[in-house]
Amino acid sequence: MSRVSRGGGLGARLLLSQLLVVLVGGATLLTVALGLAPALFRSHLEEVADTLPPELASHVDMAFARATLVSLTVAVTAATLTALVVAVLVTRRAVRPIREMSVAATAVAHGDYSVRVQEKGFGSELVTLSQAFNGMAQHIASTERTRGEMLRDLAHELRTPLTSVRGYHEAIADGVLPADRATFDRVDAELSRIERLVDDLAAVSRAEERGSDLRLRPVQVAELLAGAARSASLAFHGTGVTVQVEGGEGGSWVLVDSDRLHEALMNLISNAVRYTPPGGTVSLRSRAVSSTVKLEVQDTGEGIAAEHLQRVFERFYRVDHARSRSTGGSGIGLTITRALIHAHGGRIHAQSTGVGHGTTFVITLPRCAPASGNV
């Protein structure tokens, strides 16, 4: 703060610099005018010197010099005052958004991420700076909100297995349960749940950070669906659920990281298989809609009630809260999938006509031109 006081503010410096320009300009005007005007006037008088008495010529010369000096002094003074008023107005207008941004930045530094500045200023540079500041503040607010939600979700999800571990510990200590292999196996199961939860959280963080390290290339939609179906057939063999690719607009191309999108599709297929009884089917299809391609993962499973459709992508959210983590999943696979799709500039939503009528997850991605050599 003391440095700012000693150095002066931006407004004062702008005002002084503009005043200095006016004063230098006025001094230059006075010097040039007083240096040239009398000599030029005197040369004109010498041309008519024969018709004017010497006393009159001297008086006229002095009167001109005095009139010139007075006129220039008044003009320079008026110009200086006018320029000073204009400089004050311009400086205030130029400095106001910077001062507001300084106050807002201080508020953000103290934890108030809701503060915003007006996106206007004296020039496009200040407008761009204001927009960049608001974007930064919004991003920080979103990050902090996500962090807070994750911490609350983590505390909630850890509470149940930790309570169970503590209960087993106290029961063993009090002699209620024997310290045998069966008891320790149950404790180990609860610890395994905690480890899976931590691994799931790490997976979400990686998925949300992948927007900056995607290896994008044009990929044919048919190739993506066929690869996902092959992997699913191996991974879910023995479940009694059939994973198949149905006909559609498989000839379209999308600009994606094939590994990351394969991961997203496998998460959707895994979720579909988990809630589809033996003998059911999980179908993969695609269709072109204008400049986009829609990828669909449809199952013949339990379906989702309308009130749950908008929340299935939230962290740790499970439609059936009666399911345990081992039978109902961690409630985080769809969150990872959404993060991966958003990183590709796409969208994802769930559709279901109700419980018992299956579920369809729809991914929307921008279409792109085919890779060179595949046109």
XYZ file of C-alpha atoms in Angstrom:
375
model
C 0.000 0.000 0.000
C 2.825 2.398 0.806
C 4.365 1.774 -2.586
C 1.150 2.797 -4.301
C 0.978 5.995 -2.226
C 4.556 6.988 -3.029
C 4.306 6.122 -6.713
C 0.905 7.692 -7.305
C -2.120 6.123 -8.935
C -2.668 5.438 -12.620
C -5.269 8.207 -12.864
C -2.924 10.831 -11.430
C -0.143 9.747 -13.746
C -2.383 9.882 -16.801
C -3.629 13.323 -15.789
C -0.132 14.663 -15.202
C 1.127 13.237 -18.489
C -1.705 14.865 -20.434
C -1.208 18.179 -18.597
C 2.504 18.034 -19.374
C 1.717 17.554 -23.067
C -0.586 20.596 -23.013
C 1.975 22.753 -21.208
C 4.805 21.748 -23.541
C 2.570 22.424 -26.532
C 1.571 25.826 -25.157
C 5.162 26.800 -24.395
C 6.199 25.747 -27.889
C 3.366 27.811 -29.384
C 4.372 30.908 -27.382
C 8.039 30.555 -28.262
C 7.459 30.074 -31.972
C 4.767 32.759 -32.248
C 6.716 35.386 -30.302
C 9.863 34.531 -32.198
C 8.387 34.703 -35.692
C 5.347 36.986 -35.585
C 7.141 40.284 -34.642
C 9.870 39.770 -37.245
C 7.361 39.021 -39.986
C 5.253 42.011 -38.985
C 8.295 44.279 -38.895
C 9.273 43.247 -42.427
C 5.830 44.323 -43.645
C 6.200 47.672 -41.875
C 9.551 48.266 -43.552
C 7.844 47.972 -46.954
C 5.644 50.978 -46.086
C 8.179 52.806 -43.909
C 8.286 55.777 -46.317
C 4.571 56.481 -45.752
C 4.625 56.115 -41.920
C 6.298 58.423 -39.417
C 9.007 56.629 -37.363
C 7.151 57.238 -34.081
C 3.996 55.640 -35.504
C 5.879 52.654 -36.897
C 7.506 52.029 -33.524
C 4.152 52.321 -31.749
C 2.488 49.892 -34.197
C 5.323 47.398 -33.753
C 5.003 47.528 -29.953
C 1.218 47.287 -30.085
C 1.379 44.194 -32.300
C 3.883 42.483 -30.006
C 1.751 43.224 -26.949
C -1.475 42.122 -28.638
C 0.189 38.915 -29.821
C 1.505 38.152 -26.340
C -1.832 38.819 -24.655
C -3.792 36.852 -27.245
C -1.472 33.848 -27.074
C -1.442 33.904 -23.272
C -5.240 33.941 -23.105
C -5.489 31.258 -25.805
C -2.927 28.965 -24.158
C -4.557 29.433 -20.741
C -8.020 28.659 -22.124
C -6.692 25.651 -24.050
C -4.883 24.372 -20.952
C -7.996 24.635 -18.772
C -10.161 23.004 -21.445
C -7.629 20.226 -21.951
C -7.399 19.753 -18.197
C -11.171 19.307 -17.885
C -11.228 16.862 -20.808
C -8.234 15.004 -19.376
C -9.958 14.619 -16.018
C -13.084 13.192 -17.652
C -11.137 10.851 -19.931
C -8.871 9.700 -17.101
C -11.815 8.946 -14.825
C -13.515 6.955 -17.541
C -10.336 5.045 -18.350
C -9.379 4.335 -14.734
C -12.845 3.445 -13.365
C -13.007 -0.090 -14.847
C -9.441 -0.779 -13.736
C -10.300 0.348 -10.215
C -13.437 -1.833 -10.240
C -11.372 -4.767 -11.457
C -8.854 -4.187 -8.673
C -11.633 -4.278 -6.083
C -13.100 -7.418 -7.679
C -9.692 -9.128 -7.788
C -9.231 -8.369 -4.092
C -12.632 -9.914 -3.378
C -11.715 -13.048 -5.343
C -8.428 -13.259 -3.453
C -10.433 -13.264 -0.204
C -12.732 -16.071 -1.372
C -15.694 -14.205 -2.900
C -15.955 -15.967 -6.279
C -19.368 -14.519 -7.135
C -18.028 -11.035 -7.883
C -18.125 -9.869 -11.510
C -17.123 -6.661 -13.315
C -19.016 -4.816 -16.026
C -17.828 -5.835 -19.455
C -17.317 -2.333 -20.750
C -14.511 0.169 -20.699
C -12.620 2.887 -22.519
C -11.447 0.814 -25.449
C -11.689 -2.777 -26.662
C -8.630 -3.791 -24.610
C -10.397 -3.046 -21.313
C -13.537 -4.830 -22.529
C -11.456 -7.896 -23.393
C -9.726 -7.701 -20.016
C -13.085 -7.500 -18.220
C -14.396 -10.509 -20.138
C -11.244 -12.469 -19.338
C -11.552 -11.574 -15.644
C -15.204 -12.651 -15.505
C -14.346 -15.890 -17.274
C -11.560 -16.545 -14.790
C -13.815 -15.790 -11.812
C -16.528 -18.057 -13.196
C -14.046 -20.877 -13.747
C -12.664 -20.509 -10.200
C -16.206 -20.464 -8.795
C -17.083 -23.614 -10.745
C -13.894 -25.330 -9.589
C -14.527 -24.419 -5.960
C -18.144 -25.534 -6.203
C -17.069 -28.856 -7.690
C -14.419 -29.269 -5.017
C -16.948 -28.582 -2.276
C -19.453 -31.014 -3.763
C -16.790 -33.690 -4.106
C -15.691 -33.265 -0.494
C -19.295 -33.513 0.724
C -19.947 -36.539 -1.475
C -16.719 -38.158 -0.349
C -17.533 -37.601 3.316
C -20.984 -39.086 2.775
C -19.745 -42.123 0.863
C -16.882 -42.860 3.246
C -19.060 -42.658 6.328
C -20.837 -46.001 5.786
C -17.802 -48.286 5.263
C -15.788 -46.498 7.958
C -18.688 -46.909 10.400
C -18.766 -50.613 9.575
C -15.001 -50.967 10.094
C -15.242 -49.173 13.433
C -18.178 -51.380 14.421
C -16.193 -54.541 13.658
C -13.202 -53.150 15.552
C -15.261 -52.387 18.643
C -17.062 -55.734 18.450
C -13.751 -57.590 18.286
C -12.311 -55.494 21.114
C -15.370 -56.162 23.296
C -15.351 -59.872 22.489
C -18.728 -59.711 20.746
C -17.188 -61.029 17.510
C -14.387 -63.547 17.335
C -11.088 -62.418 15.785
C -11.239 -65.153 13.160
C -10.796 -65.292 9.387
C -14.492 -64.701 8.647
C -14.559 -61.473 10.665
C -11.367 -60.186 9.091
C -12.737 -61.027 5.637
C -15.735 -58.790 6.329
C -13.429 -56.002 7.502
C -11.308 -56.492 4.401
C -14.427 -56.199 2.222
C -15.268 -52.821 3.759
C -11.695 -51.615 3.259
C -11.862 -52.761 -0.355
C -14.957 -50.616 -0.822
C -13.046 -47.593 0.466
C -10.194 -48.339 -1.923
C -12.604 -48.644 -4.863
C -14.173 -45.338 -3.900
C -10.794 -43.596 -3.864
C -9.944 -45.152 -7.234
C -13.278 -43.957 -8.643
C -12.635 -40.396 -7.452
C -9.214 -40.445 -9.077
C -10.841 -41.678 -12.294
C -13.315 -38.774 -12.270
C -10.517 -36.259 -11.764
C -8.550 -37.744 -14.660
C -11.617 -37.723 -16.901
C -12.414 -34.074 -16.151
C -8.826 -33.067 -16.875
C -8.576 -34.901 -20.197
C -9.908 -31.979 -22.234
C -6.322 -30.741 -22.560
C -4.643 -34.046 -23.519
C -7.051 -35.583 -26.014
C -5.458 -37.064 -29.132
C -8.112 -36.203 -31.668
C -8.333 -37.791 -35.091
C -11.167 -38.521 -37.561
C -12.741 -41.884 -36.711
C -15.607 -43.661 -38.445
C -18.614 -44.201 -36.189
C -19.017 -47.808 -37.332
C -15.466 -48.515 -36.164
C -16.190 -47.075 -32.712
C -19.378 -49.087 -32.219
C -17.873 -52.327 -33.543
C -14.852 -51.995 -31.248
C -17.054 -51.346 -28.217
C -19.269 -54.327 -29.055
C -16.269 -56.662 -29.384
C -14.847 -55.538 -26.036
C -18.239 -55.872 -24.339
C -18.762 -59.387 -25.694
C -15.534 -60.469 -24.022
C -15.988 -58.469 -20.801
C -19.594 -59.498 -20.153
C -19.518 -63.035 -21.485
C -21.528 -65.255 -19.202
C -23.947 -62.573 -18.001
C -26.645 -63.747 -20.388
C -26.958 -60.251 -21.882
C -26.383 -59.807 -25.623
C -24.474 -56.741 -26.828
C -25.052 -56.018 -30.513
C -24.624 -53.286 -33.120
C -27.761 -52.411 -35.051
C -27.846 -50.826 -38.505
C -27.663 -47.057 -38.694
C -25.583 -44.178 -39.992
C -22.289 -45.882 -39.239
C -20.545 -44.262 -42.200
C -20.338 -40.856 -40.500
C -17.049 -39.575 -39.094
C -16.306 -37.797 -35.811
C -13.186 -36.042 -34.538
C -12.436 -37.865 -31.275
C -9.829 -39.559 -29.150
C -10.827 -43.134 -29.960
C -9.441 -44.541 -26.688
C -11.310 -42.047 -24.523
C -14.567 -42.430 -26.438
C -14.210 -46.219 -26.277
C -13.924 -45.823 -22.491
C -17.115 -43.742 -22.427
C -19.028 -46.312 -24.487
C -17.797 -49.165 -22.294
C -19.007 -47.321 -19.186
C -22.471 -46.989 -20.732
C -22.514 -50.638 -21.830
C -21.351 -51.776 -18.383
C -24.113 -49.753 -16.753
C -26.680 -51.180 -19.186
C -25.566 -54.779 -18.607
C -25.670 -54.298 -14.834
C -29.355 -53.353 -14.924
C -30.443 -55.759 -17.671
C -31.571 -59.255 -16.638
C -30.223 -62.397 -18.374
C -31.741 -62.847 -21.793
C -31.887 -59.096 -22.357
C -30.181 -57.067 -25.060
C -27.951 -53.996 -25.193
C -28.065 -52.370 -28.641
C -25.583 -49.897 -30.113
C -26.692 -47.695 -32.991
C -25.948 -44.337 -34.598
C -27.770 -41.804 -36.737
C -26.757 -38.587 -38.443
C -28.745 -35.475 -37.554
C -27.767 -32.341 -39.480
C -24.127 -31.576 -38.594
C -24.030 -34.027 -35.672
C -23.984 -37.759 -35.042
C -26.006 -39.379 -32.279
C -24.652 -42.580 -30.704
C -27.205 -44.584 -28.734
C -26.756 -47.307 -26.126
C -30.166 -48.892 -25.530
C -30.982 -51.704 -23.122
C -34.046 -53.806 -22.317
C -33.416 -53.551 -18.587
C -35.079 -52.002 -15.572
C -35.554 -48.496 -16.965
C -35.379 -45.214 -15.046
C -38.218 -43.168 -13.573
C -38.599 -39.650 -14.987
C -37.520 -37.911 -11.767
C -34.123 -39.624 -11.915
C -33.198 -38.955 -15.556
C -31.560 -35.582 -14.917
C -29.539 -36.826 -11.947
C -28.032 -40.104 -13.148
C -24.806 -38.313 -14.158
C -24.185 -36.844 -10.690
C -21.345 -38.230 -8.583
C -22.337 -41.198 -6.407
C -25.982 -40.949 -7.470
C -27.770 -44.290 -7.658
C -31.345 -44.640 -8.842
C -31.997 -47.543 -6.474
C -30.627 -46.456 -3.101
C -31.394 -49.886 -1.705
C -28.580 -51.345 -3.797
C -25.209 -51.696 -2.145
C -22.041 -50.402 -3.718
C -21.061 -53.925 -4.726
C -24.323 -54.640 -6.576
C -25.296 -51.176 -7.768
C -21.926 -49.720 -8.690
C -20.247 -46.695 -7.173
C -22.527 -44.250 -8.958
C -19.550 -42.651 -10.658
C -19.200 -44.369 -14.044
C -21.770 -42.118 -15.701
C -20.034 -39.057 -14.226
C -16.799 -40.142 -15.889
C -18.656 -40.726 -19.154
C -20.197 -37.259 -19.109
C -16.797 -35.668 -18.447
C -15.275 -37.533 -21.393
C -18.107 -36.565 -23.755
C -17.976 -32.903 -22.704
C -14.202 -32.922 -23.272
C -14.966 -33.812 -26.918
C -17.398 -30.918 -27.234
C -20.383 -33.260 -27.172
C -23.497 -33.804 -25.058
C -25.095 -36.805 -23.386
C -28.526 -37.443 -21.910
C -30.660 -40.376 -20.768
C -34.095 -41.403 -22.055
C -36.568 -43.847 -20.551
C -40.315 -44.239 -20.711
C -40.348 -45.513 -17.140
C -39.476 -48.405 -14.886
C -39.517 -51.734 -16.711
C -39.149 -50.209 -20.194
C -35.390 -50.014 -20.590
C -33.082 -47.020 -20.915
C -31.354 -45.274 -23.813
C -28.263 -43.105 -23.417
C -27.745 -40.702 -26.314
C -24.356 -39.149 -27.123
C -24.314 -36.209 -29.541
C -21.014 -35.387 -31.271
C -20.129 -32.978 -34.103
C -19.554 -34.617 -37.482
C -16.282 -34.101 -39.342
C -14.815 -34.765 -42.759
C -13.454 -38.278 -43.411
C -9.775 -38.910 -42.847
C -7.567 -38.431 -45.900
C -7.515 -41.547 -48.043
C -11.033 -42.552 -46.904
C -13.050 -40.129 -48.990
